[in-house]
Short mmCIF file of C-alpha atoms in Angstrom, two decimals:
data_model
loop_
_atom_site.label_atom_id
_atom_site.label_comp_id
_atom_site.label_asym_id
_atom_site.label_seq_id
_atom_site.Cartn_x
_atom_site.Cartn_y
_atom_site.Cartn_z
CA LEU A 1 7.77 -21.96 20.95
CA GLY A 2 8.88 -19.55 23.66
CA SER A 3 5.98 -18.72 25.94
CA ASN A 4 3.38 -19.28 23.19
CA LEU A 5 1.03 -22.27 23.10
CA PHE A 6 0.29 -24.01 19.80
CA GLY A 7 -2.60 -26.20 18.70
CA LEU A 8 -4.93 -27.02 15.80
CA CYS A 9 -6.91 -24.02 14.57
CA PRO A 10 -10.66 -24.11 15.37
CA PHE A 11 -11.44 -21.87 12.37
CA HIS A 12 -10.05 -24.00 9.55
CA GLY A 13 -9.13 -27.64 9.04
CA GLU A 14 -5.48 -28.57 9.51
CA LYS A 15 -3.32 -31.43 10.71
CA THR A 16 -0.20 -29.44 11.66
CA PRO A 17 -0.76 -26.96 14.51
CA SER A 18 -0.59 -23.34 13.35
CA PHE A 19 -2.86 -21.76 15.99
CA SER A 20 -0.82 -19.77 18.48
CA VAL A 21 -1.91 -18.37 21.83
CA ALA A 22 0.24 -15.88 23.72
CA PRO A 23 -1.12 -15.98 27.31
CA GLU A 24 1.03 -13.06 28.49
CA LYS A 25 -0.29 -10.82 25.70
CA GLY A 26 -3.82 -12.22 25.83
CA ILE A 27 -3.94 -12.80 22.08
CA PHE A 28 -4.28 -15.63 19.57
CA TYR A 29 -3.16 -15.85 15.96
CA CYS A 30 -3.41 -18.54 13.28
CA PHE A 31 -0.53 -18.62 10.81
CA GLY A 32 -2.70 -20.67 8.45
CA CYS A 33 -5.96 -18.72 8.08
CA HIS A 34 -4.61 -15.44 9.56
CA LYS A 35 -7.37 -14.89 12.10
CA GLY A 36 -6.30 -13.25 15.33
CA GLY A 37 -7.19 -11.05 18.29
CA GLY A 38 -8.09 -11.35 21.96
CA VAL A 39 -10.59 -13.50 23.81
CA VAL A 40 -13.53 -11.34 22.71
CA ASN A 41 -12.42 -11.62 19.06
CA PHE A 42 -12.20 -15.38 19.48
CA ILE A 43 -15.83 -15.55 20.64
CA MET A 44 -16.90 -13.09 17.94
CA GLU A 45 -15.38 -15.36 15.30
CA ILE A 46 -16.37 -18.78 16.57
CA GLU A 47 -19.93 -17.77 17.57
CA ASN A 48 -20.44 -15.24 14.74
CA LEU A 49 -21.28 -12.40 17.17
CA THR A 50 -20.74 -8.67 17.29
CA TYR A 51 -18.30 -7.23 19.83
CA GLY A 52 -21.02 -6.28 22.31
CA ASP A 53 -22.73 -9.64 22.03
CA ALA A 54 -19.44 -11.50 22.46
CA VAL A 55 -18.92 -9.58 25.72
CA ARG A 56 -22.43 -10.53 26.82
CA PHE A 57 -21.79 -14.16 25.83
CA LEU A 58 -18.65 -14.27 27.98
CA ALA A 59 -20.37 -12.51 30.85
CA LYS A 60 -23.19 -15.05 30.77
CA ARG A 61 -20.65 -17.92 30.84
CA ALA A 62 -18.97 -16.32 33.86
CA GLY A 63 -22.25 -15.63 35.65
CA LEU A 64 -21.84 -11.85 35.39
CA GLU A 65 -24.39 -9.22 34.49
CA VAL A 66 -23.63 -6.83 31.63
CA PRO A 67 -26.22 -4.04 31.56
CA ASP A 68 -27.71 -2.94 28.24
CA ASP A 69 -27.72 0.79 27.60
CA GLY A 70 -31.23 0.70 26.15
CA ALA A 71 -30.09 1.94 22.75
CA TYR A 72 -28.25 -1.26 21.96
CA GLN A 73 -30.25 -4.15 20.52
CA SER A 74 -28.35 -7.28 21.47
CA GLN A 75 -27.69 -9.41 18.40
CA TYR A 76 -26.86 -12.35 20.62
CA LYS A 77 -30.17 -12.11 22.47
CA LYS A 78 -31.92 -11.90 19.10
CA LYS A 79 -30.10 -15.03 17.94
CA GLU A 80 -31.05 -16.86 21.14
CA ARG A 81 -34.64 -15.81 20.56
CA LEU A 82 -34.56 -17.12 16.97
CA TRP A 83 -33.06 -20.42 18.13
CA ALA A 84 -35.90 -20.77 20.64
CA LEU A 85 -38.43 -19.93 17.90
CA CYS A 86 -36.99 -22.56 15.53
CA ARG A 87 -36.99 -25.16 18.30
CA ALA A 88 -40.65 -24.38 19.04
CA ALA A 89 -41.45 -24.61 15.31
CA ALA A 90 -39.67 -27.99 15.09
CA GLN A 91 -41.74 -29.26 18.01
CA PHE A 92 -44.91 -28.01 16.31
CA TYR A 93 -44.05 -29.73 13.01
CA HIS A 94 -43.11 -32.97 14.79
CA ALA A 95 -46.42 -33.02 16.65
CA GLN A 96 -48.34 -32.33 13.42
CA LEU A 97 -46.83 -35.45 11.82
CA LYS A 98 -48.78 -37.57 14.31
CA THR A 99 -52.15 -35.89 13.62
CA PRO A 100 -54.71 -36.94 10.97
CA ALA A 101 -53.44 -34.04 8.79
CA GLY A 102 -50.02 -35.68 8.66
CA GLU A 103 -51.33 -38.99 7.26
CA GLU A 104 -49.88 -38.40 3.76
CA ALA A 105 -46.47 -37.54 5.19
CA ARG A 106 -46.51 -40.64 7.41
CA ALA A 107 -47.45 -42.78 4.41
CA TYR A 108 -44.58 -41.26 2.43
CA LEU A 109 -42.09 -42.04 5.23
CA GLN A 110 -43.43 -45.57 5.50
CA LYS A 111 -43.06 -46.01 1.73
CA ARG A 112 -39.46 -44.81 1.99
CA GLY A 113 -38.85 -47.30 4.79
CA VAL A 114 -38.21 -44.68 7.50
CA SER A 115 -38.93 -46.12 10.94
CA GLY A 116 -40.66 -44.35 13.81
CA GLN A 117 -37.42 -44.43 15.76
CA THR A 118 -35.62 -42.63 12.93
CA VAL A 119 -38.42 -40.05 12.71
CA THR A 120 -37.93 -39.30 16.40
CA ARG A 121 -34.13 -39.34 16.21
CA PHE A 122 -34.06 -36.67 13.52
CA GLY A 123 -37.13 -34.78 14.72
CA LEU A 124 -38.91 -35.11 11.35
CA GLY A 125 -42.22 -33.33 11.09
CA TYR A 126 -45.03 -32.12 8.87
CA SER A 127 -46.17 -28.60 7.98
CA PRO A 128 -49.98 -28.50 7.63
CA ASN A 129 -51.57 -27.52 4.34
CA ARG A 130 -52.94 -24.27 5.80
CA TRP A 131 -51.83 -20.70 5.18
CA THR A 132 -51.27 -19.62 8.78
CA ALA A 133 -51.00 -22.80 10.87
CA LEU A 134 -47.50 -22.05 12.19
CA LEU A 135 -48.07 -18.28 12.26
CA ASP A 136 -51.09 -18.65 14.54
CA VAL A 137 -49.40 -21.05 16.97
CA MET A 138 -46.11 -19.15 17.23
CA THR A 139 -47.72 -15.73 17.70
CA ALA A 140 -49.88 -17.27 20.42
CA LYS A 141 -46.62 -18.31 22.12
CA GLY A 142 -45.43 -14.69 22.09
CA TYR A 143 -43.20 -14.64 19.00
CA THR A 144 -43.61 -11.68 16.69
CA LYS A 145 -44.31 -11.72 12.96
CA GLU A 146 -40.99 -9.94 12.44
CA GLU A 147 -39.14 -12.78 14.21
CA LEU A 148 -40.96 -15.39 12.12
CA LEU A 149 -39.99 -13.52 8.97
CA GLU A 150 -36.36 -13.22 10.05
CA ALA A 151 -36.21 -16.95 10.82
CA GLY A 152 -37.45 -17.65 7.29
CA LEU A 153 -40.63 -19.33 8.51
CA LEU A 154 -43.03 -16.85 6.89
CA SER A 155 -43.42 -15.41 3.41
CA GLN A 156 -45.05 -12.11 2.47
CA ASN A 157 -47.30 -11.29 -0.47
CA ARG A 158 -45.57 -8.52 -2.43
CA ASP A 159 -48.76 -6.78 -3.49
CA LYS A 160 -50.96 -7.08 -0.41
CA GLY A 161 -48.26 -7.51 2.25
CA THR A 162 -50.12 -10.54 3.63
CA LEU A 163 -48.03 -12.92 5.74
CA TYR A 164 -48.35 -16.69 5.40
CA ASP A 165 -46.44 -19.87 6.32
CA ARG A 166 -43.48 -20.48 4.03
CA PHE A 167 -43.76 -24.26 4.47
CA ARG A 168 -47.15 -25.85 3.73
CA ASN A 169 -47.90 -29.52 3.13
CA ARG A 170 -44.23 -30.45 3.46
CA LEU A 171 -42.24 -33.17 5.17
CA MET A 172 -40.00 -31.15 7.49
CA PHE A 173 -36.32 -31.72 8.29
CA PRO A 174 -35.05 -29.60 11.20
CA ILE A 175 -31.40 -28.56 10.77
CA ILE A 176 -29.55 -28.80 14.08
CA ASP A 177 -26.04 -27.46 14.59
CA VAL A 178 -23.30 -29.18 16.61
CA ARG A 179 -24.33 -27.24 19.74
CA GLY A 180 -27.88 -28.59 19.52
CA ASN A 181 -29.56 -25.41 18.24
CA VAL A 182 -32.30 -25.72 15.61
CA ILE A 183 -31.03 -23.24 13.00
CA GLY A 184 -33.37 -23.84 10.06
CA PHE A 185 -35.48 -26.30 8.09
CA GLY A 186 -35.60 -28.29 4.93
CA GLY A 187 -39.07 -28.93 3.53
CA ARG A 188 -39.84 -31.65 0.96
CA VAL A 189 -43.08 -32.15 -0.93
CA MET A 190 -44.24 -35.73 -1.05
CA ASP A 191 -43.17 -36.30 -4.68
CA ASP A 192 -39.42 -36.58 -3.96
CA SER A 193 -38.63 -33.18 -5.45
CA THR A 194 -35.66 -31.27 -4.08
CA PRO A 195 -36.16 -29.99 -0.53
CA LYS A 196 -36.17 -26.26 0.02
CA THR A 197 -33.95 -25.18 2.88
CA ILE A 198 -34.22 -22.06 5.00
CA ILE A 199 -31.21 -21.79 7.26
CA PHE A 200 -29.06 -19.13 8.91
CA ASN A 201 -25.84 -20.24 7.17
CA LYS A 202 -25.90 -23.15 4.73
CA ARG A 203 -22.19 -22.79 3.99
CA ARG A 204 -21.18 -23.64 7.57
CA ASN A 205 -23.59 -26.43 8.49
CA LEU A 206 -24.28 -30.03 7.51
CA PHE A 207 -27.41 -32.09 8.05
CA ALA A 208 -27.01 -34.70 10.87
CA MET A 209 -23.65 -33.30 12.02
CA ASN A 210 -25.10 -33.01 15.52
CA VAL A 211 -25.56 -36.81 15.52
CA VAL A 212 -22.37 -37.72 13.65
CA LYS A 213 -20.10 -35.88 16.09
CA LYS A 214 -20.90 -38.66 18.61
CA SER A 215 -20.14 -41.52 16.17
CA LYS A 216 -17.38 -44.01 17.07
CA ARG A 217 -16.52 -44.73 13.43
CA GLU A 218 -13.18 -43.54 12.10
CA PHE A 219 -14.66 -41.95 8.97
CA ILE A 220 -17.58 -39.77 7.89
CA ILE A 221 -19.81 -40.49 4.88
CA LEU A 222 -20.85 -37.39 2.91
CA THR A 223 -24.06 -37.69 0.86
CA GLU A 224 -25.98 -35.39 -1.45
CA GLY A 225 -29.42 -35.70 0.12
CA TYR A 226 -31.16 -35.73 3.49
CA MET A 227 -32.88 -39.05 2.77
CA ASP A 228 -29.55 -40.69 1.89
CA ALA A 229 -28.08 -39.62 5.23
CA ILE A 230 -31.19 -40.72 7.12
CA ALA A 231 -31.24 -44.13 5.40
CA LEU A 232 -27.57 -44.72 6.24
CA HIS A 233 -28.21 -43.94 9.90
CA GLN A 234 -31.22 -46.27 9.96
CA TYR A 235 -29.13 -49.11 8.49
CA GLY A 236 -26.47 -48.68 11.17
CA PHE A 237 -24.05 -46.22 9.54
CA ASP A 238 -24.27 -43.46 12.12
CA CYS A 239 -21.53 -41.38 10.47
CA ALA A 240 -23.45 -39.95 7.48
CA VAL A 241 -24.05 -36.26 6.83
CA ALA A 242 -25.55 -34.29 3.92
CA SER A 243 -24.93 -30.83 2.54
CA LEU A 244 -27.84 -28.41 2.85
CA GLY A 245 -29.17 -27.81 -0.62
CA THR A 246 -25.87 -26.32 -1.75
CA SER A 247 -22.55 -27.49 -3.15
CA LEU A 248 -19.81 -28.46 -0.73
CA THR A 249 -17.96 -25.39 0.52
CA GLN A 250 -14.55 -24.88 2.08
CA GLU A 251 -16.34 -24.15 5.36
CA HIS A 252 -17.99 -27.59 5.14
CA ALA A 253 -14.60 -29.21 4.48
CA ASP A 254 -13.05 -27.39 7.43
CA MET A 255 -15.87 -28.52 9.72
CA LEU A 256 -15.56 -32.15 8.61
CA SER A 257 -11.80 -32.17 9.24
CA LYS A 258 -12.41 -31.29 12.89
CA TYR A 259 -14.29 -34.55 13.44
CA THR A 260 -12.46 -37.10 11.28
CA ASP A 261 -9.29 -37.88 9.33
CA GLU A 262 -11.08 -39.77 6.58
CA LEU A 263 -14.10 -38.96 4.42
CA VAL A 264 -16.10 -41.18 2.07
CA LEU A 265 -17.88 -39.33 -0.75
CA THR A 266 -21.12 -40.98 -1.91
CA TYR A 267 -22.48 -38.48 -4.39
CA ASP A 268 -24.96 -39.69 -7.02
CA GLY A 269 -23.51 -41.50 -10.03
CA ASP A 270 -25.00 -39.13 -12.63
CA GLU A 271 -22.97 -36.44 -14.39
CA ALA A 272 -23.92 -33.75 -11.86
CA GLY A 273 -22.83 -36.01 -8.99
CA GLN A 274 -19.52 -36.82 -10.67
CA ASN A 275 -18.81 -33.16 -11.33
CA ALA A 276 -19.61 -32.37 -7.69
CA THR A 277 -17.18 -35.10 -6.61
CA GLN A 278 -14.39 -33.65 -8.77
CA ARG A 279 -14.98 -30.19 -7.25
CA ALA A 280 -15.09 -31.53 -3.69
CA ILE A 281 -11.85 -33.56 -3.74
CA PRO A 282 -9.34 -30.64 -3.74
CA MET A 283 -11.33 -28.75 -1.09
CA LEU A 284 -11.35 -31.75 1.21
CA GLU A 285 -7.69 -32.59 0.63
CA ARG A 286 -6.64 -29.02 1.46
CA THR A 287 -7.81 -29.71 5.01
CA GLY A 288 -5.63 -32.83 5.25
CA LEU A 289 -8.52 -35.31 4.96
CA ARG A 290 -7.96 -38.70 3.33
CA VAL A 291 -10.68 -38.91 0.69
CA ARG A 292 -12.24 -42.11 -0.64
CA ILE A 293 -14.97 -42.33 -3.27
CA LEU A 294 -17.74 -44.90 -3.16
CA ARG A 295 -19.08 -46.07 -6.54
CA MET A 296 -22.51 -47.72 -6.66
CA ARG A 297 -23.83 -49.98 -9.41
CA GLY A 298 -27.47 -50.88 -9.70
CA ALA A 299 -28.69 -47.90 -7.67
CA LYS A 300 -28.59 -44.14 -8.12
CA ASP A 301 -27.92 -43.26 -4.46
CA PRO A 302 -27.22 -44.85 -1.04
CA ASP A 303 -30.90 -44.85 -0.06
CA GLU A 304 -31.90 -46.92 -3.10
CA PHE A 305 -28.86 -49.22 -2.75
CA LEU A 306 -29.59 -50.01 0.89
CA LYS A 307 -33.21 -50.86 0.15
CA LYS A 308 -32.21 -53.12 -2.77
CA TYR A 309 -29.16 -54.88 -1.36
CA GLY A 310 -29.01 -54.22 2.40
CA ALA A 311 -26.38 -53.06 4.88
CA ASP A 312 -23.90 -55.93 4.36
CA ARG A 313 -23.50 -55.22 0.65
CA PHE A 314 -23.07 -51.52 1.40
CA ARG A 315 -20.42 -52.39 3.99
CA LEU A 316 -18.53 -54.31 1.29
CA LEU A 317 -18.76 -51.25 -0.96
CA LEU A 318 -17.26 -49.12 1.81
CA GLU A 319 -14.39 -51.55 2.26
CA GLY A 320 -13.65 -51.42 -1.48
CA CYS A 321 -13.81 -47.63 -1.85
CA GLU A 322 -11.36 -46.04 -4.25
CA ASN A 323 -9.00 -43.41 -2.98
CA GLN A 324 -9.11 -40.06 -4.74
CA ALA A 325 -6.17 -40.94 -7.02
CA GLU A 326 -7.85 -44.14 -8.27
CA TYR A 327 -11.12 -42.29 -8.74
CA ARG A 328 -9.62 -39.41 -10.71
CA LEU A 329 -7.59 -41.72 -12.94
CA ARG A 330 -10.58 -43.98 -13.61
CA SER A 331 -12.82 -40.97 -14.29
CA LEU A 332 -10.26 -39.64 -16.77
CA GLN A 333 -9.99 -43.01 -18.48
CA MET A 334 -13.77 -43.19 -18.98
CA ARG A 335 -13.64 -40.04 -21.13
CA PHE A 336 -11.54 -41.71 -23.84
CA ASP A 337 -11.96 -44.50 -26.36
CA LEU A 338 -8.60 -46.21 -25.87
CA SER A 339 -9.04 -48.34 -28.96
CA GLN A 340 -8.26 -45.23 -31.05
CA ASP A 341 -4.65 -44.10 -31.28
CA GLU A 342 -5.38 -40.35 -31.13
CA GLN A 343 -7.46 -40.71 -27.99
CA LYS A 344 -4.89 -43.05 -26.48
CA VAL A 345 -2.20 -40.36 -26.95
CA GLU A 346 -4.40 -37.66 -25.43
CA PHE A 347 -5.29 -39.88 -22.46
CA ALA A 348 -1.59 -40.55 -21.84
CA LYS A 349 -0.82 -36.81 -21.83
CA GLN A 350 -3.64 -35.95 -19.45
CA ALA A 351 -2.93 -38.94 -17.21
CA ALA A 352 0.74 -37.93 -17.00
CA ALA A 353 -0.23 -34.37 -16.04
CA LEU A 354 -2.60 -35.71 -13.36
CA ILE A 355 -0.14 -38.23 -11.92
CA ALA A 356 2.72 -35.69 -11.94
CA GLY A 357 0.83 -33.78 -9.22
CA PHE A 358 0.68 -36.78 -6.86
CA GLY A 359 2.76 -36.14 -3.76
CA THR A 360 4.96 -39.24 -3.50
CA ALA A 361 7.16 -41.17 -5.91
CA VAL A 362 5.38 -44.40 -4.90
CA GLU A 363 1.99 -42.98 -5.93
CA ARG A 364 3.41 -41.79 -9.25
CA GLU A 365 4.94 -45.22 -9.91
CA VAL A 366 1.81 -47.20 -9.01
CA TYR A 367 -0.68 -45.05 -10.91
CA GLY A 368 1.70 -44.49 -13.80
CA THR A 369 1.88 -48.26 -14.28
CA ARG A 370 -1.93 -48.54 -14.11
CA ALA A 371 -2.40 -45.76 -16.66
CA ALA A 372 0.13 -47.40 -18.99
CA GLU A 373 -1.68 -50.74 -18.75
CA ALA A 374 -5.03 -49.08 -19.47
CA ALA A 375 -3.64 -47.38 -22.58
CA GLY A 376 -1.66 -50.40 -23.73
CA LEU A 377 1.62 -48.50 -23.44
CA SER A 378 4.99 -49.39 -21.99
CA PRO A 379 5.30 -48.27 -18.35
CA ASP A 380 8.70 -46.76 -19.22
CA VAL A 381 7.15 -44.57 -21.91
CA LEU A 382 4.45 -43.22 -19.60
CA ARG A 383 7.01 -42.81 -16.81
CA MET A 384 9.05 -40.53 -19.11
CA GLU A 385 5.92 -38.49 -19.85
CA ILE A 386 5.15 -38.20 -16.12
CA ASP A 387 8.73 -37.11 -15.41
CA ARG A 388 8.48 -34.37 -18.05
CA ALA A 389 5.14 -33.20 -16.63
CA ARG A 390 6.61 -33.32 -13.11
CA LYS A 391 9.59 -31.19 -14.14
CA ARG A 392 7.26 -28.62 -15.74
CA LEU A 393 5.23 -28.50 -12.56
CA LEU A 394 8.31 -28.07 -10.35
CA ARG A 395 9.72 -25.36 -12.65
CA GLN A 396 6.45 -23.49 -12.41
CA GLU A 397 6.48 -23.74 -8.60
CA LYS A 398 10.13 -22.63 -8.51
CA ARG A 399 9.39 -19.58 -10.67
CA GLU A 400 6.56 -18.63 -8.33
CA GLU A 401 8.78 -19.08 -5.27
CA THR A 402 11.59 -17.02 -6.88
CA ARG A 403 9.15 -14.27 -7.78
CA ARG A 404 8.07 -14.05 -4.15
CA GLU A 405 11.66 -14.07 -2.88
CA MET A 406 12.70 -11.34 -5.33
CA ASP A 407 9.95 -9.08 -4.10
CA PRO A 408 10.77 -8.37 -0.43
CA ALA A 409 8.09 -5.67 -0.30
CA ALA A 410 5.44 -8.30 -1.00
CA ALA A 411 6.66 -10.39 1.92
CA VAL A 412 5.75 -7.71 4.47
CA GLN A 413 2.38 -6.80 2.99
CA PRO A 414 -0.65 -7.62 5.17
CA PHE A 415 -2.55 -10.78 4.37
CA GLN A 416 -5.71 -8.64 4.26
CA ARG A 417 -5.56 -6.83 0.90
CA GLU A 418 -7.61 -3.88 2.12
CA LEU A 419 -4.79 -3.02 4.55
CA ARG A 420 -2.06 -2.84 1.89
CA TYR A 421 1.09 -0.84 2.74
CA ASP A 422 1.75 2.06 0.35
CA ASN A 423 5.05 3.01 2.06
CA VAL A 424 6.79 -0.22 3.08
CA ARG A 425 9.77 1.47 4.79
CA SER A 426 7.53 3.52 7.04
CA ALA A 427 5.06 0.66 7.65
CA VAL A 428 7.82 -1.69 8.86
CA ALA A 429 9.05 1.00 11.27
CA GLU A 430 5.47 1.59 12.45
CA GLU A 431 5.09 -2.13 13.14
CA GLY A 432 8.28 -2.12 15.21
CA LEU A 433 7.24 0.99 17.12
CA LEU A 434 3.84 -0.47 18.06
CA ARG A 435 5.44 -3.72 19.22
CA MET A 436 7.74 -1.72 21.52
CA LEU A 437 4.88 0.38 22.91
CA PHE A 438 2.73 -2.65 23.67
CA ARG A 439 5.67 -4.31 25.43
CA GLU A 440 6.66 -1.20 27.38
CA PRO A 441 3.90 1.47 27.48
CA ALA A 442 6.21 3.82 29.45
CA LEU A 443 8.03 4.47 26.17
CA LEU A 444 5.02 6.54 25.08
CA ALA A 445 6.60 9.34 27.12
CA GLN A 446 9.34 9.50 24.47
CA THR A 447 6.94 9.83 21.53
CA GLU A 448 5.76 13.33 22.44
CA GLY A 449 4.82 15.24 19.29
CA LEU A 450 4.14 12.13 17.23
CA THR A 451 0.57 12.10 15.89
CA ALA A 452 -1.65 9.63 14.09
CA GLU A 453 -1.10 11.61 10.89
CA ASP A 454 2.62 10.75 10.98
CA PHE A 455 1.78 7.09 10.28
CA SER A 456 1.57 5.91 6.67
CA VAL A 457 -0.83 3.10 7.68
CA PRO A 458 -4.11 4.62 8.95
CA LEU A 459 -4.76 1.56 11.13
CA PHE A 460 -1.44 2.02 12.94
CA GLY A 461 -2.16 5.72 13.39
CA ARG A 462 -5.47 4.94 15.06
CA VAL A 463 -3.88 2.26 17.26
CA TYR A 464 -1.15 4.69 18.33
CA ALA A 465 -3.70 7.40 19.16
CA ALA A 466 -5.73 4.90 21.22
CA LEU A 467 -2.61 3.72 23.09
CA ARG A 468 -1.62 7.28 23.87
CA GLU A 469 -5.10 8.15 25.16
CA ARG A 470 -5.21 5.06 27.38
CA TRP A 471 -1.70 5.75 28.72
CA GLN A 472 -2.63 9.35 29.58
CA ASN A 473 -5.69 8.07 31.46
CA ASP A 474 -3.79 5.30 33.29
CA LEU A 475 -5.76 2.56 31.54
CA ALA A 476 -4.44 -0.89 30.67
CA ILE A 477 -2.65 -1.13 27.33
CA THR A 478 -3.37 -4.50 25.79
CA PRO A 479 -4.44 -5.59 22.29
CA ALA A 480 -7.75 -6.85 23.70
CA ALA A 481 -8.58 -3.34 24.94
CA LEU A 482 -8.82 -2.17 21.31
CA ALA A 483 -11.12 -4.93 20.09
CA ASP A 484 -14.26 -2.77 20.12
CA SER A 485 -12.67 -0.06 17.94
CA LEU A 486 -11.09 -2.30 15.27
CA SER A 487 -12.68 -4.50 12.63
CA PRO A 488 -11.95 -8.26 12.74
CA ALA A 489 -9.53 -7.88 9.81
CA GLU A 490 -7.74 -4.97 11.50
CA MET A 491 -7.51 -6.82 14.81
CA ALA A 492 -6.17 -9.92 13.06
CA HIS A 493 -3.46 -7.87 11.35
CA LEU A 494 -2.48 -6.08 14.56
CA THR A 495 -2.20 -9.48 16.24
CA ALA A 496 -0.01 -10.73 13.38
CA VAL A 497 2.27 -7.72 13.84
CA LEU A 498 2.55 -8.28 17.59
CA GLN A 499 3.38 -11.96 17.05
CA LYS A 500 6.55 -11.12 15.13
CA GLN A 501 9.88 -11.57 16.90
CA GLU A 502 11.41 -8.34 18.18
CA PRO A 503 14.98 -7.68 19.42
CA PRO A 504 15.45 -6.50 23.04
CA LEU A 505 14.09 -3.06 23.86
CA SER A 506 16.56 -0.24 23.26
CA GLU A 507 16.39 3.52 23.00
CA THR A 508 18.41 3.33 19.78
CA ALA A 509 15.75 1.16 18.11
CA LEU A 510 13.00 3.48 19.33
CA ALA A 511 14.86 6.51 17.97
CA ASP A 512 15.38 4.78 14.61
CA TYR A 513 11.69 3.98 14.29
CA LEU A 514 10.67 7.56 15.11
CA ARG A 515 13.27 8.96 12.68
CA ILE A 516 12.03 6.79 9.81
CA LEU A 517 8.41 7.78 10.46
CA ARG A 518 9.27 11.47 10.38
CA GLU A 519 11.50 11.17 7.31
CA GLU A 520 8.84 9.32 5.34
CA ARG A 521 6.15 11.72 6.50
CA ALA A 522 8.28 14.68 5.34
CA LYS A 523 8.78 13.04 1.94
CA ALA A 524 5.04 12.50 1.64
CA ARG A 525 4.35 16.15 2.43
CA VAL A 526 6.81 17.28 -0.25
CA SER A 527 5.23 14.90 -2.73
CA ASP A 528 1.73 16.12 -1.83
CA ALA A 529 2.86 19.77 -2.25
CA SER A 530 4.40 18.99 -5.66
CA ASP A 531 1.21 17.31 -6.78
CA LEU A 532 -0.82 20.32 -5.64
CA LEU A 533 1.41 22.76 -7.53
CA ALA A 534 1.18 20.61 -10.65
CA MET A 535 -2.61 20.57 -10.39
CA GLN A 536 -2.70 24.35 -10.00
CA ARG A 537 -0.48 24.81 -13.09
CA ASP A 538 -2.71 22.51 -15.12
CA LEU A 539 -5.80 24.42 -13.99
CA LYS A 540 -4.25 27.78 -15.01
CA LYS A 541 -3.37 26.40 -18.44
CA LYS A 542 -6.91 25.16 -18.97
CA LYS A 543 -8.37 28.52 -17.94
CA GLY A 544 -6.00 30.34 -20.27
CA TYR A 545 -6.92 28.05 -23.16
CA GLY A 546 -10.59 28.68 -22.47
CA GLY A 547 -10.14 32.46 -22.71
CA SER A 548 -10.95 33.19 -19.06
#
């Protein structure tokens, strides 16, 4: 589109490109998730760094030196240090598994059927049953107690302040991100209780994703537990990942969509697992993933199933997976006793409402017929119910669309709620003015007398003041030059404004923008003065009433 480049957004899952890069302006913007900015903002977002650390990251990639000013503690250097600490801790735990102290952990792994090759592949380890085993070794390597605390590897006694190893007598699972950094640990006691995970960001990472990204399979299997994922890998299914002691998040779904088009959910068959599946389906589908659900009989999870029945039977299960529509309809059906008329009627209503939301007429026909057969109803009867539910759904969507269309002011409001426009007329003119000034900085000569206070949007006032200062000092005027003085949300909104189409430059348009700003500023001053007078009158009345 014009001189812009488009592609899939790296910050959220999508199948239709909405990520735009404008090389001439040096900016990016995603029309889907509304992130935007310059190259430094891109690194800040994708690497989760501060502005200064993103600059240092880029400098390091380019082989350049960026001097520290002594007062600035580099967050990126700290993160690198913590990664190195976690890697050293993982190596320590892995070595301990092979010592006499790790005999119980080795016996547990052998009982669970985990091979030595799998232990090595996933870097499994053992934390000794001593209070300061890791603390002593890591401090001897030069790491500080503060770093060990920040990495979540130590705990502190509240009363005495004593420091001790957080993980003791645990089977250890290092969590490795897609770039190969050890970012945390899961620790499991030898009685199969739930592992406790310490990790920098559980919402953005998945266990075994560093291995799965290399898989040749066309789908990814998502499990509830570490041992399920490990067992699947050992039995030849090298595409299994597990969430990290937390429910599936939208960040997890977005990450998965970057590596596959199809996902198989293998959550446990108990009520908690089924509820988790129902919550996960819409999140995964929002990213464009095709979702299938694997149902197991005779085993509570993939690990148990594989040990009982082997890889071939599991492969047959995979081939017969239900798609999300089949799963949701079957799950709904299981909640009703269809031998009773009242429950049959209620099932038909809820099934019609569910099927009405399916995207294609073919899906609605197929699953409508299945639901009718299950309830012992005529397909025509259920089809009528689905049509009524579909019409209600479409009317609701139409009302929402009409509401948005009838509110033009809402259409120009920033995506970021904290940047809301109070004066839409002035804000639209301010947007246009800034677009002109970025395109042709020489026009700043014609804005003499305009100040930041004349802008109704404080962000735009600050941007204008920064542009004017840079112009007066013969410095480059680009969006990227402002990245260190704007928050990520502010930079994203400025980028969104600059992405909008603008008519050719003209002095008439510039004059119109300046006129509107001054008119609206004058109105605001009159309004402020009226409010002040009203407050003074109220104050006088109160004083008079009080006898002063």
